Short mmCIF file of C-alpha atoms and ligand atoms in Angstrom, two decimals:
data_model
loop_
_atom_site.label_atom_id
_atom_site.label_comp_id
_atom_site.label_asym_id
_atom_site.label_seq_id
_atom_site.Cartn_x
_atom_site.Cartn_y
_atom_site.Cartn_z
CA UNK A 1173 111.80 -105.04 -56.15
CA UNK A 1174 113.44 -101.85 -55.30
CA UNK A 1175 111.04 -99.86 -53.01
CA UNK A 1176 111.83 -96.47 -51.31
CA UNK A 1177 110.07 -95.34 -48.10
CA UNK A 1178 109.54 -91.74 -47.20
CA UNK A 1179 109.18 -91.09 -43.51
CA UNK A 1180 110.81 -93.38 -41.02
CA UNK A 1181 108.25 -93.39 -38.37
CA UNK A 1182 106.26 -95.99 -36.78
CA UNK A 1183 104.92 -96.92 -40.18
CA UNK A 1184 107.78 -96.15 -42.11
CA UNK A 1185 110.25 -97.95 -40.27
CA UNK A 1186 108.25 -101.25 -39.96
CA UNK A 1187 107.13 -100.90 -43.46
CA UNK A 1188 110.70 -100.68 -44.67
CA UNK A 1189 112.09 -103.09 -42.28
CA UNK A 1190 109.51 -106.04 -42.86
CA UNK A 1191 109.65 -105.68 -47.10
CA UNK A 1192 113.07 -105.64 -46.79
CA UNK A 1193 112.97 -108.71 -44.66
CA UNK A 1194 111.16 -110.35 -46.71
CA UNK A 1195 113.66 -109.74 -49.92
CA UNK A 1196 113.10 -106.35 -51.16
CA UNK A 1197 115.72 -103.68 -51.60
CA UNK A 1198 114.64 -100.89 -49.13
CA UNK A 1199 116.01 -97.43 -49.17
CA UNK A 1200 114.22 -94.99 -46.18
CA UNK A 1201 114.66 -91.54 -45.89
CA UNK A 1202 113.10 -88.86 -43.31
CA UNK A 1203 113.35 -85.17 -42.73
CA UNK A 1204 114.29 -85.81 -39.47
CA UNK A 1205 118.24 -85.91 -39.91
CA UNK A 1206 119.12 -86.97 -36.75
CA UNK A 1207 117.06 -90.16 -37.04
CA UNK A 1208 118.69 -90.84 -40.44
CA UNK A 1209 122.29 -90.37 -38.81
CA UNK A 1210 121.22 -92.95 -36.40
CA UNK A 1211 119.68 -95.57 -38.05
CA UNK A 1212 122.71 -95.16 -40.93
CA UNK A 1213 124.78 -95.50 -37.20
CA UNK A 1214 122.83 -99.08 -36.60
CA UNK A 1215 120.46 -97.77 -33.62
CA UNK A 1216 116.89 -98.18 -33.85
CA UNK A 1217 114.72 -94.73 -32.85
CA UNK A 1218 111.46 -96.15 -31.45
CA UNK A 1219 110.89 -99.39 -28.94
CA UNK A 1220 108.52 -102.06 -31.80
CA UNK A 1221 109.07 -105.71 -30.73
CA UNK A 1222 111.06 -107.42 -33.46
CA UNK A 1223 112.34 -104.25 -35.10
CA UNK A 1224 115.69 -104.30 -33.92
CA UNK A 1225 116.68 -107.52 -35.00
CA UNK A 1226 114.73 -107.53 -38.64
CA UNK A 1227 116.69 -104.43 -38.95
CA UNK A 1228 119.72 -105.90 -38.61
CA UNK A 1229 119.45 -108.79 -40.60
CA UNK A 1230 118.32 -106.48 -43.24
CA UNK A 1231 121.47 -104.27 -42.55
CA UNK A 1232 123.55 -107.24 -42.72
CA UNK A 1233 122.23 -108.45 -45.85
CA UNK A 1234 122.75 -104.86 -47.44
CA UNK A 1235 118.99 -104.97 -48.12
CA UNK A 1236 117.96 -101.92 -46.44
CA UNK A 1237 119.48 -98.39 -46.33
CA UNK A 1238 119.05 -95.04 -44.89
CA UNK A 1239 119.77 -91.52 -46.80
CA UNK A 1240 118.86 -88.15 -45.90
CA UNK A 1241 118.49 -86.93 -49.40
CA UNK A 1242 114.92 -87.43 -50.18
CA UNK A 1243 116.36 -87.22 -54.32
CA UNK A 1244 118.01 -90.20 -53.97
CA UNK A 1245 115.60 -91.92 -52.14
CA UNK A 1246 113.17 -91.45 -54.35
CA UNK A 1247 115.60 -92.26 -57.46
CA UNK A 1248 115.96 -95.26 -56.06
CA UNK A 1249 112.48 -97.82 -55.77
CA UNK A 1250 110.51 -98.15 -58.49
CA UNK A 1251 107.56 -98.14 -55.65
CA UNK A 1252 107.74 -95.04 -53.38
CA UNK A 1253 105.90 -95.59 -50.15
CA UNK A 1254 104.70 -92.36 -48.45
CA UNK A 1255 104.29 -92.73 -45.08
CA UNK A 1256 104.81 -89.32 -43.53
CA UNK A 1257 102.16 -87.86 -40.71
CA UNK A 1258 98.97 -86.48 -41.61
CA UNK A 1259 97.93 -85.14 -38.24
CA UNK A 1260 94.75 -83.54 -37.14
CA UNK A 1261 93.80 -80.40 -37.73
CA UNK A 1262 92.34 -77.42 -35.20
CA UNK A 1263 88.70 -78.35 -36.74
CA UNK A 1264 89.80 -82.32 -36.53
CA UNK A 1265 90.02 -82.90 -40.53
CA UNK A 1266 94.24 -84.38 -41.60
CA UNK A 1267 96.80 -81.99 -42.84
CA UNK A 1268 97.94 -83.40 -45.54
CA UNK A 1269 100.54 -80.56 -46.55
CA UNK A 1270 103.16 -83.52 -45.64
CA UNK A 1271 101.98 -85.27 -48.20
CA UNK A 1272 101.59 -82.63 -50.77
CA UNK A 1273 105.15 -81.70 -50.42
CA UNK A 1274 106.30 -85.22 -50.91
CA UNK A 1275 104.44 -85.66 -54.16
CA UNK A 1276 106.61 -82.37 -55.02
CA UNK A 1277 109.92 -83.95 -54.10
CA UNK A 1278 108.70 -86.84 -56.18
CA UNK A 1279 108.02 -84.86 -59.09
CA UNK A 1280 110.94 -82.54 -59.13
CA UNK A 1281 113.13 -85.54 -58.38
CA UNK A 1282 111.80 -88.47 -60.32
CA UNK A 1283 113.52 -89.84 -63.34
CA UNK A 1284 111.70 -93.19 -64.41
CA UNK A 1285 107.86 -93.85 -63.74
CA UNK A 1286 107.13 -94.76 -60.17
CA UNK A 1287 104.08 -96.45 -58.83
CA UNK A 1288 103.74 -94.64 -55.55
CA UNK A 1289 101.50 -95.86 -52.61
CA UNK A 1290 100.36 -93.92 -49.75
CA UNK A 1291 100.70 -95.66 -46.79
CA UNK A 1292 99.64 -93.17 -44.48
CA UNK A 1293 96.11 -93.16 -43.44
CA UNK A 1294 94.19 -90.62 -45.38
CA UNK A 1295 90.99 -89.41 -45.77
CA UNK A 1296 88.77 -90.84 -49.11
CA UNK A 1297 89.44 -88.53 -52.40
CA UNK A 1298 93.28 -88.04 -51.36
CA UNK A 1299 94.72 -90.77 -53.80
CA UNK A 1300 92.86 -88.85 -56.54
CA UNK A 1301 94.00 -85.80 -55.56
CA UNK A 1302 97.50 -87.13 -55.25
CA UNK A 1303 97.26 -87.94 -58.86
CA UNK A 1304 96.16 -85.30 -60.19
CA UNK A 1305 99.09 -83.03 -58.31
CA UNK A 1306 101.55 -85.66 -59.21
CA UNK A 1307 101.09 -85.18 -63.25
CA UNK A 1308 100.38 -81.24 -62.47
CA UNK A 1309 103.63 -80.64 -60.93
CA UNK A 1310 105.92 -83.26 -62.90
CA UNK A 1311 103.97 -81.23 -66.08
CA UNK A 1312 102.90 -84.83 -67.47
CA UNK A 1313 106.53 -85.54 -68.30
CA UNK A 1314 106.60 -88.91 -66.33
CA UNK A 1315 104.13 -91.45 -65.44
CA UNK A 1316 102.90 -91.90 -62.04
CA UNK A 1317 100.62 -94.54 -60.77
CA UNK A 1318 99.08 -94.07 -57.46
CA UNK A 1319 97.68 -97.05 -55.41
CA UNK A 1320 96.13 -96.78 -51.96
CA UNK A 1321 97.66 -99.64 -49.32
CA UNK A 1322 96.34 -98.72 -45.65
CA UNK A 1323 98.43 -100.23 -43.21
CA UNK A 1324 96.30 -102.31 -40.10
CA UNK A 1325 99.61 -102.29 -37.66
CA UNK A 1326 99.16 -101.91 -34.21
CA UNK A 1327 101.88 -100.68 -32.08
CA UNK A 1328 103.59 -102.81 -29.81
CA UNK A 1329 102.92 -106.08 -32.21
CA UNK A 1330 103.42 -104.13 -36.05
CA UNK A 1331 106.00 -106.22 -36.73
CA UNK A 1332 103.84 -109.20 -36.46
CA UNK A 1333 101.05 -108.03 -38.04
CA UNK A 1334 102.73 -106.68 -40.98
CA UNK A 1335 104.32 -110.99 -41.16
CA UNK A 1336 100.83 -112.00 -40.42
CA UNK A 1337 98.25 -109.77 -42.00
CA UNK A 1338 94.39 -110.79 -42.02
CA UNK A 1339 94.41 -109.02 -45.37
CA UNK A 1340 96.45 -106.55 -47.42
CA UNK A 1341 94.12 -104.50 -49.25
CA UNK A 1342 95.78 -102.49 -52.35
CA UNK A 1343 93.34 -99.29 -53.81
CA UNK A 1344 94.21 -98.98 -57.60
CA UNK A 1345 92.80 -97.41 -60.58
CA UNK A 1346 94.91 -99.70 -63.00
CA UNK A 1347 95.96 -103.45 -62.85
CA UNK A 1348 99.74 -103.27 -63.35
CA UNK A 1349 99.77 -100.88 -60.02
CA UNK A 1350 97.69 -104.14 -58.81
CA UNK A 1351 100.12 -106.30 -60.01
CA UNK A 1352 103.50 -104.30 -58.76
CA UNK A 1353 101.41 -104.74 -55.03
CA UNK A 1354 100.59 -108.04 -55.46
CA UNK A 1355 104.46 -109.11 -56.46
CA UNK A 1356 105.35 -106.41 -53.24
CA UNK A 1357 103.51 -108.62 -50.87
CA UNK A 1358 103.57 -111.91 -52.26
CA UNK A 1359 107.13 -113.03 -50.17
CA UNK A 1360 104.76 -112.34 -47.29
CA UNK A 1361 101.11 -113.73 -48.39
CA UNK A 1362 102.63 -117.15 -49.53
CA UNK A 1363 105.26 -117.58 -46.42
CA UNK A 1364 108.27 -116.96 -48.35
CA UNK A 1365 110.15 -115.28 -45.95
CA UNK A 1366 111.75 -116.11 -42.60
CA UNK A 1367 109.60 -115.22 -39.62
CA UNK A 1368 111.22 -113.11 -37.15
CA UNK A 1369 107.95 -114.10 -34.94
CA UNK A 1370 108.06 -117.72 -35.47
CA UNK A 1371 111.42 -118.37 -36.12
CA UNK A 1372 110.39 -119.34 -39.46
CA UNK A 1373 107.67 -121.92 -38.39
CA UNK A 1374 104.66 -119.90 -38.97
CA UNK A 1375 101.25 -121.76 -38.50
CA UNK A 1376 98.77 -122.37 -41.06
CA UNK A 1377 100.07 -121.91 -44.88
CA UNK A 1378 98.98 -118.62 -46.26
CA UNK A 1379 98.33 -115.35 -44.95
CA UNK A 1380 95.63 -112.98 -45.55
CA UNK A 1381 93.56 -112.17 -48.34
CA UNK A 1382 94.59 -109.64 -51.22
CA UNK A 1383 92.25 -107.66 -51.60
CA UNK A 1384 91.80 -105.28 -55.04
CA UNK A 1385 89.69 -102.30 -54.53
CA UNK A 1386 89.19 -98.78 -55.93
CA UNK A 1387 91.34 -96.25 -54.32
CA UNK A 1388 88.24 -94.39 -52.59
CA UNK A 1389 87.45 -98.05 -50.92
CA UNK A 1390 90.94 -98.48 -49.66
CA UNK A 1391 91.16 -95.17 -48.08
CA UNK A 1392 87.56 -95.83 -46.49
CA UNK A 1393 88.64 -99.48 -45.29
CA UNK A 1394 91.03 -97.73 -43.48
CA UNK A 1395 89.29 -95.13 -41.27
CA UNK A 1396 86.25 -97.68 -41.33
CA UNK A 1397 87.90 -100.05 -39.73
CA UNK A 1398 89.76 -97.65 -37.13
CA UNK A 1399 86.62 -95.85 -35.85
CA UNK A 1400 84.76 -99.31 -35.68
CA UNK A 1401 86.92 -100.47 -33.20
CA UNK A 1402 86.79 -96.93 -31.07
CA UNK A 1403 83.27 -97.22 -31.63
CA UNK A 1404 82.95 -100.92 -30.14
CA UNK A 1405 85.47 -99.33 -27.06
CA UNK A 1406 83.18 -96.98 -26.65
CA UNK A 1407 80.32 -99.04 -26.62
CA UNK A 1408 82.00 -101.29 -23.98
CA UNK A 1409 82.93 -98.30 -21.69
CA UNK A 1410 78.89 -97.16 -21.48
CA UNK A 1411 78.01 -100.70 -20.37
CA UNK A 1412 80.60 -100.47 -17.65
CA UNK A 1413 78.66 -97.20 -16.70
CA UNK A 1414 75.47 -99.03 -17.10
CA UNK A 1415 76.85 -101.95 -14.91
CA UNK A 1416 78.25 -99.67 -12.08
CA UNK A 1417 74.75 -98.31 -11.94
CA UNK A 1418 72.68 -101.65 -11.81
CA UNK A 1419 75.17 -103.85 -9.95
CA UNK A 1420 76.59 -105.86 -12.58
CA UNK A 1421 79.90 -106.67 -14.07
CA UNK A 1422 81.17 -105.59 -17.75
CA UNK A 1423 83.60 -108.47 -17.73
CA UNK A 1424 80.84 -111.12 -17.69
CA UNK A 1425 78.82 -108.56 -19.91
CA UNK A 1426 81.37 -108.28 -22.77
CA UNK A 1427 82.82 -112.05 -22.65
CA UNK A 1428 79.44 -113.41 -23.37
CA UNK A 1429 78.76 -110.99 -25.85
CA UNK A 1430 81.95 -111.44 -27.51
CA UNK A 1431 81.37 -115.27 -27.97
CA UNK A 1432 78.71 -114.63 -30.65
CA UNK A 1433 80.94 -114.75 -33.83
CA UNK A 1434 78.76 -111.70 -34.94
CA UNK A 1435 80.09 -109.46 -32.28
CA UNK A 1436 83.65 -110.68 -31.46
CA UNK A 1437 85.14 -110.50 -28.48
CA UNK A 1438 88.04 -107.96 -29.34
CA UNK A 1439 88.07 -104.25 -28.01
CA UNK A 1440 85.80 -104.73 -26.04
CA UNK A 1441 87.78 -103.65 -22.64
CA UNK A 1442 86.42 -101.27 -20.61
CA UNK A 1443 88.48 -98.48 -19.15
CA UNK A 1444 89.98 -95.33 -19.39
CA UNK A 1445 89.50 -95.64 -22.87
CA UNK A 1446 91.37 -95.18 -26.35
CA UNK A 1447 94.40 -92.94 -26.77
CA UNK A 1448 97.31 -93.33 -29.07
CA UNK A 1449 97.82 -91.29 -32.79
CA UNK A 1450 95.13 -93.41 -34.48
CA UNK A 1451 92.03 -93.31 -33.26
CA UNK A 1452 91.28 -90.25 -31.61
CA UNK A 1453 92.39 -88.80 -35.12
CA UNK A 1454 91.02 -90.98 -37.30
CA UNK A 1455 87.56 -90.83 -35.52
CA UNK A 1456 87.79 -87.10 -35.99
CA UNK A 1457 88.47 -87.02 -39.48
CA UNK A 1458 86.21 -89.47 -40.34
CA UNK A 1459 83.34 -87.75 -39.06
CA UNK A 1460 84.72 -84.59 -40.83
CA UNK A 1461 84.92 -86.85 -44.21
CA UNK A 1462 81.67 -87.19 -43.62
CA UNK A 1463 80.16 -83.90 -42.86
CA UNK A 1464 82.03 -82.27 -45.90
CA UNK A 1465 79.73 -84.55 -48.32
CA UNK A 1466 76.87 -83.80 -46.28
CA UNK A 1467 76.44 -87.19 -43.86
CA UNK A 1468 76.04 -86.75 -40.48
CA UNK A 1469 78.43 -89.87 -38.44
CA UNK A 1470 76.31 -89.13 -35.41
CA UNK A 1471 77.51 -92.47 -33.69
CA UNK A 1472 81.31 -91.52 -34.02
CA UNK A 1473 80.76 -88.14 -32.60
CA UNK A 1474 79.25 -89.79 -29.62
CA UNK A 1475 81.81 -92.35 -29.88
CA UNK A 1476 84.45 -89.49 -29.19
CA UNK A 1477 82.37 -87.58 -26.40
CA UNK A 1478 82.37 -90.95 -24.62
CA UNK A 1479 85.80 -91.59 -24.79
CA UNK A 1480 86.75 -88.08 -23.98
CA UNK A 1481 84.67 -88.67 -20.82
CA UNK A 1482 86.56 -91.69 -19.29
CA UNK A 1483 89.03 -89.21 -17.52
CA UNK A 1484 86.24 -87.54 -15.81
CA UNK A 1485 85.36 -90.74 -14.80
CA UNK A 1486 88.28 -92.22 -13.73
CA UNK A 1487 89.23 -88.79 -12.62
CA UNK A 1488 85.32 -88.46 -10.36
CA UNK A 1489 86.72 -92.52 -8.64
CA UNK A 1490 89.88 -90.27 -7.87
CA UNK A 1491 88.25 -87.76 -6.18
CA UNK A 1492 85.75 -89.68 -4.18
CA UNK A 1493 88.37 -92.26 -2.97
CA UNK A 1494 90.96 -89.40 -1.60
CA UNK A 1495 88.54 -86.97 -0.73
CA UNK A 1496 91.13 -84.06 -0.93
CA UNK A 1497 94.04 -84.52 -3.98
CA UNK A 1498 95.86 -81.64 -3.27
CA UNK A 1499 99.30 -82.13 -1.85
CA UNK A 1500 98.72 -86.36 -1.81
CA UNK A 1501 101.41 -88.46 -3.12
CA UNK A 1502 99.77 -90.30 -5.86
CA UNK A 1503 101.95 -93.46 -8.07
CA UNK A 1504 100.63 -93.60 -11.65
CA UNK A 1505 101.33 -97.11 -13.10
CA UNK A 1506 101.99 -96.57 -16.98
CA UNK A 1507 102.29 -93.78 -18.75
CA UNK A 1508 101.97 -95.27 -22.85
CA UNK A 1509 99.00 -94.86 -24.34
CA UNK A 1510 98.94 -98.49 -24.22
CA UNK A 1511 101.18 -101.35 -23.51
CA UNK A 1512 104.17 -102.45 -25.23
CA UNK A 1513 104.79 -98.90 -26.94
CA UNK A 1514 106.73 -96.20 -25.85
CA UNK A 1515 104.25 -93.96 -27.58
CA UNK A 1516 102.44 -91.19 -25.07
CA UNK A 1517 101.07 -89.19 -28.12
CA UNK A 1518 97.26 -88.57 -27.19
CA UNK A 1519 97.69 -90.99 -23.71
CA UNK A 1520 94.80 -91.27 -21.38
CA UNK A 1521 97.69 -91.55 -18.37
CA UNK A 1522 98.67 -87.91 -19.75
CA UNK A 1523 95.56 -86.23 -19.12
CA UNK A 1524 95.16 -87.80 -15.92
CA UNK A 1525 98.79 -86.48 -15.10
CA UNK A 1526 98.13 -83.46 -15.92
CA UNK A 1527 95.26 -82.82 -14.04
CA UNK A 1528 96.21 -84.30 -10.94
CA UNK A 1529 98.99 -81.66 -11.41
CA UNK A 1530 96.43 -79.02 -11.29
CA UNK A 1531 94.67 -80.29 -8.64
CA UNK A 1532 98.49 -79.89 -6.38
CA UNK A 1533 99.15 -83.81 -6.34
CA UNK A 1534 102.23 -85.19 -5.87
CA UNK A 1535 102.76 -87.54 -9.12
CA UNK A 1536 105.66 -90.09 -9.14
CA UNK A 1537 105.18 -91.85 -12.38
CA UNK A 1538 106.37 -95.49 -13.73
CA UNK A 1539 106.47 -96.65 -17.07
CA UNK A 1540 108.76 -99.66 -18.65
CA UNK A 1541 108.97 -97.50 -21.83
CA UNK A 1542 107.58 -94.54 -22.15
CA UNK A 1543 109.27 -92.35 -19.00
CA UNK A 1544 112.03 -90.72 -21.61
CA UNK A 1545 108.98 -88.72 -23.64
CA UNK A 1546 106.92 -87.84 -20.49
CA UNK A 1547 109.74 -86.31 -18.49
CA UNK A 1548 110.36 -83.40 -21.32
CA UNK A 1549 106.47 -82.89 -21.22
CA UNK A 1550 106.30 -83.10 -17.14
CA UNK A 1551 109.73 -82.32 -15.54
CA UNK A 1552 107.58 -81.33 -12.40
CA UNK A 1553 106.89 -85.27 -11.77
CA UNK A 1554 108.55 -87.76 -10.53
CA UNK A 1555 109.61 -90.66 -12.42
CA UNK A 1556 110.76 -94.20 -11.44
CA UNK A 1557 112.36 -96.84 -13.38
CA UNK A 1558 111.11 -99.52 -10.17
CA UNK A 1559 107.48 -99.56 -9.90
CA UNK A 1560 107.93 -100.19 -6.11
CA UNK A 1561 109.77 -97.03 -6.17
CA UNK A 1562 106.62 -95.44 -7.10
CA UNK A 1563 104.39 -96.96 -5.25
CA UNK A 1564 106.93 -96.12 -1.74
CA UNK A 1565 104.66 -93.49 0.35
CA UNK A 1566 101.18 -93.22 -1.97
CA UNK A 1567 98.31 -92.54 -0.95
CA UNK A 1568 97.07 -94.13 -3.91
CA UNK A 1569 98.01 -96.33 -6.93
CA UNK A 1570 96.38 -95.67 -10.10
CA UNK A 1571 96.72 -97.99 -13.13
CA UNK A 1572 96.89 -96.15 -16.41
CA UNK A 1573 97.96 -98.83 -18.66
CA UNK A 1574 98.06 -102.05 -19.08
CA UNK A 1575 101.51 -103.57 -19.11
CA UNK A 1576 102.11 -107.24 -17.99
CA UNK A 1577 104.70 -106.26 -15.81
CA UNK A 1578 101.83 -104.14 -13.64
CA UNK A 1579 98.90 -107.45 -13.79
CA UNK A 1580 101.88 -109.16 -11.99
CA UNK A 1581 102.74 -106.99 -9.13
CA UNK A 1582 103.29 -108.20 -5.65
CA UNK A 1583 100.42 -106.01 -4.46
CA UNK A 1584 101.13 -107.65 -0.53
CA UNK A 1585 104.79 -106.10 -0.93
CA UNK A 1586 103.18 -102.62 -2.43
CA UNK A 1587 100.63 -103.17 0.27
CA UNK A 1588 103.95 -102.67 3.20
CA UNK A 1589 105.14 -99.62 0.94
CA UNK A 1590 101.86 -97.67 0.43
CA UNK A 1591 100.73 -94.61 2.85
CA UNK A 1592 97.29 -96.06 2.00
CA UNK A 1593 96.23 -99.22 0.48
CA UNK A 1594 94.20 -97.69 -2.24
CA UNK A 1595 94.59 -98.75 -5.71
CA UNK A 1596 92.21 -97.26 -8.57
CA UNK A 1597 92.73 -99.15 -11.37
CA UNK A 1598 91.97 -97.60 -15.35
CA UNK A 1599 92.63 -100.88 -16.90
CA UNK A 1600 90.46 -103.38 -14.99
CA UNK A 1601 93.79 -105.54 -14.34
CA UNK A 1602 93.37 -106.78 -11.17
CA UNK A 1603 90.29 -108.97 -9.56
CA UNK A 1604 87.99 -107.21 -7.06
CA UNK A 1605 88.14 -110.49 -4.81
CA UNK A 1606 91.29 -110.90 -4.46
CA UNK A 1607 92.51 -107.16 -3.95
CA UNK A 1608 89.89 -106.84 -1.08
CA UNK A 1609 91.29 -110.01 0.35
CA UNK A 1610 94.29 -108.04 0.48
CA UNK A 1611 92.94 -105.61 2.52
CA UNK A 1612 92.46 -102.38 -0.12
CA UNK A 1613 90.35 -100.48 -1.12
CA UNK A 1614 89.97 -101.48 -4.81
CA UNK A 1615 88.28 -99.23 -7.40
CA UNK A 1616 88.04 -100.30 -11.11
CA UNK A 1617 85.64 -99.93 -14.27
CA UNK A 1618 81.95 -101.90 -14.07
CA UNK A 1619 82.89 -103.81 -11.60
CA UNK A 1620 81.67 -102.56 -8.46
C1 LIG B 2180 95.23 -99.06 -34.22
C2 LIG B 2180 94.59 -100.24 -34.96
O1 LIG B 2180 94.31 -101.30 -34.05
C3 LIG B 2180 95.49 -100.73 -36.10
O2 LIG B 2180 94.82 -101.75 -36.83
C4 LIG B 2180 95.80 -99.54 -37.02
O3 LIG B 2180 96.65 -99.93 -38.08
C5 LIG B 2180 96.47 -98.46 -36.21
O4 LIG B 2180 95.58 -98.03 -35.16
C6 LIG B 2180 96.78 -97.30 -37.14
O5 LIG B 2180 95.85 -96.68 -37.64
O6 LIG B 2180 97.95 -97.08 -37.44
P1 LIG B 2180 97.05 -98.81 -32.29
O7 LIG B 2180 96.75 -97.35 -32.31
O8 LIG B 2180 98.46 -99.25 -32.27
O9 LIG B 2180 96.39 -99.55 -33.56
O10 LIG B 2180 96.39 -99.37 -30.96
P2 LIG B 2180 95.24 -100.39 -30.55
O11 LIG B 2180 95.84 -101.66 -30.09
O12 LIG B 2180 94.21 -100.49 -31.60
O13 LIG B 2180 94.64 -99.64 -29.27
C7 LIG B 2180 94.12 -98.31 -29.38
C8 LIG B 2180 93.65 -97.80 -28.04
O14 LIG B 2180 92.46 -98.45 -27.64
C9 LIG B 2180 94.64 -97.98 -26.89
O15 LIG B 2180 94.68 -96.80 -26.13
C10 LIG B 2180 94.04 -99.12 -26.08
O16 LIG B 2180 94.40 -99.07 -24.72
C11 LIG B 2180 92.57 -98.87 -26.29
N1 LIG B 2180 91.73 -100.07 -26.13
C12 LIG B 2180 91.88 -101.13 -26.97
C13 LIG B 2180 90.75 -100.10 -25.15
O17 LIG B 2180 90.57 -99.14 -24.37
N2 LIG B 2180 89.94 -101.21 -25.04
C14 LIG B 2180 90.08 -102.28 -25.86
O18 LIG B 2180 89.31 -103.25 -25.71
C15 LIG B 2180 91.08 -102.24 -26.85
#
């Protein structure tokens, strides 16, 4: 099928990469020129595992293709995926005046009926609304079938997931629109493609379920599912409170809990907590969803306040360890919200950054991807592409996320580099044994 994608970010890109992959004729266009000019130039504008090299297949195979005329990017599919930003607002609820303009491009620009699909996450009532503005501003000349189609792509591993989904749920008020989605997705739900994860020898023989659903149910599955997980985060992060307090550790809290196929043992890491453009957003306008048809999401707001309240904790560990901050030399060991992204937008390691700044630390930061964004936000700090760089003269080391490349340091060799051998650790990465056998001082999340 011929499918156009409107906004080429994180979603976007995958989105248009993987259905091309998997057979479709893709054409992706963005506001953002300079991204078009270099993905038309063969580069690749964000760090996704797998993206590269799907992209260039697809390139190769003339399969996918770039344009920064949104006209002829949306002349082109006969599905139009949106999948610009809907970011929060000052009072938390999405702006959604990206997507309002788009469904006036597609309007003003359409020539054929086009079944278009928001991708990006929205809150309940928008695919209605979408509609309705769609037929208002093309003046009911063409038809227009909207369809709901959340994405459940986590950065770092989207490309996988969007192979591998555990379902693909499709919001639609008619059943071709079902249909179009269901012939979309099928390369991927029945295996027919070649797996960029797998090298084409994927286990088991199906993928997810396809799931049909009203378009108010999609766009709730969506932000259901998001704040769930912050929720269960959240819940995980209290107990590590709890356990500090009574002398007991979160680790062999959680694990048992998570063997009871009821509870799941997933996000259930305690720490510094959840960053990232997902959930903090989606939490927020969830629970202002909620409140504008009068029901109160009590639980999310305190999921928020607790997650908003794991850098005063982390921050409190800090504090007591050092004593004094000002004018210590402090290494901060990841910088991405989490690992295997270079993505810093709404980072826990950010915040923490930015208030040791205040407090007149020294900060020399490490990060395997995410340095590049951070330095235009904190030229004052200084960054270092070796970890052991970092770590040279600190009075402290203090974990902010959780990259592989940080659970296997050679803490003995840091040990020789450090001004003091104090590590406080925001990701729970390292055991408390072991460090203290080390000699340091070793201070991590409901585990004391
Ligand atoms: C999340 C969802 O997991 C995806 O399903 C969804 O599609 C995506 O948002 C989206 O809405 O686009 P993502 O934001 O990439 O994906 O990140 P996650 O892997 O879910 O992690 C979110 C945050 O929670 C990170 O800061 C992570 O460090 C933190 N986290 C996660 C914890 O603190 N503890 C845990 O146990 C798990």
């Amino acid at each position: 099928m011929r499918i156009s994608v409107i906004g080429c970010g994180y979603v976007g890109l995958v989105t248009g990469a993987c259905l091309a992959e998997a057979g479709h004729d893709v054409m992706c266009t963005d506001i953002d020129t300079d991204r078009i000019s270099q993905l038309q130039s063969g580069g690749v504008p964000i760090y996704e595992e797998h993206l590269g090299e799907i992209l260039a297949s697809s390139r190769k195979a003339r399969r996918i293709s770039f344009t920064s005329d949104t006209g002829e990017a949306i002349r082109f599919g006969d599905a139009i995926f949106i999948c610009v930003g809907t970011p929060p607002k000052d009072d938390g609820s999405a702006d959604l005046s990206a997507i309002d303009h788009v469904a006036q491009q597609i309007a003003a620009e359409a020539r054929s009926p086009k079944l278009v699909v928001e991708k990006s996450t929205v809150p309940a009532r928008t695919g209605l609304e979408l509609k309705r503005v769609l037929d208002a501003y093309s003046r009911g000349e063409l038809r227009f079938r909207v369809a709901s189609n959340p994405e459940f792509l986590r950065e770092g591993t989207a490309v996988g997931d969007f192979f591998h989904p555990d379902r693909v749920v499709v919001g639609v008020d008619d059943p071709e629109a079902a249909g179009q989605l269901r012939e979309i997705y099928s390369p991927i739900l029945d295996r027919k493609f070649h797996c960029p994860i797998h090298r084409g020898r994927c286990p088991g023989e199906r993928n997810g379920e396809f799931l049909v659903t009203t378009i108010n149910s999609a766009e709730l599955i969506k932000h259901a599912s998001n704040s769930f997980l912050a929720l269960k985060i959240s819940y995980a992060n209290v107990l590590a409170d709890l356990c500090e307090k009574i002398g007991a550790n979160v680790e062999e809290v959680t694990h048992a809990m998570g063997l009871d196929p009821r509870i799941g043992g997933q996000f259930l890491k305690a720490g510094l907590g959840f960053g990232g453009f997902c959930f903090p957003k989606d939490i927020q306008a969830f629970i202002h969803l909620a409140a504008s048809v009068g029901v109160d999401f009590d639980i999310l707001k305190a999921a928020e306040r607790v997650n908003k309240q794991r850098i005063d904790r982390f921050l409190d560990k800090v504090n007591k360890a050092l004593w004094v901050v000002k004018g210590k030399r402090l290494a901060v060991l990841g910088l991405a919200f989490k690992a295997n992204t270079d993505d810093i937008r709404f980072a826990p390691a950010l915040e923490v950054v930015k208030r040791l700044l205040d407090e007149g630390a020294q900060v020399h930061a490490t990060d395997p991807e995410a340095m590049p964004r951070t330095k235009k936000i904190f030229p004052q700090v200084s960054f270092h592409e070796d970890p052991y760089e970092a770590l040279q003269g600190a009075h402290a080391a203090l974990i902010c996320t959780e990259w592989e490349i940080y659970r296997r340091l050679d803490w003995d060799r840091a040990a020789k580099l450090m001004a003091r051998k104090l590590v406080i650790d925001g990701r729970n990465l390292y055991s408390p044994q072991r460090m203290k056998e080390l000699g340091f001082e070793y201070h991590s999340f409901g585990r004391e």
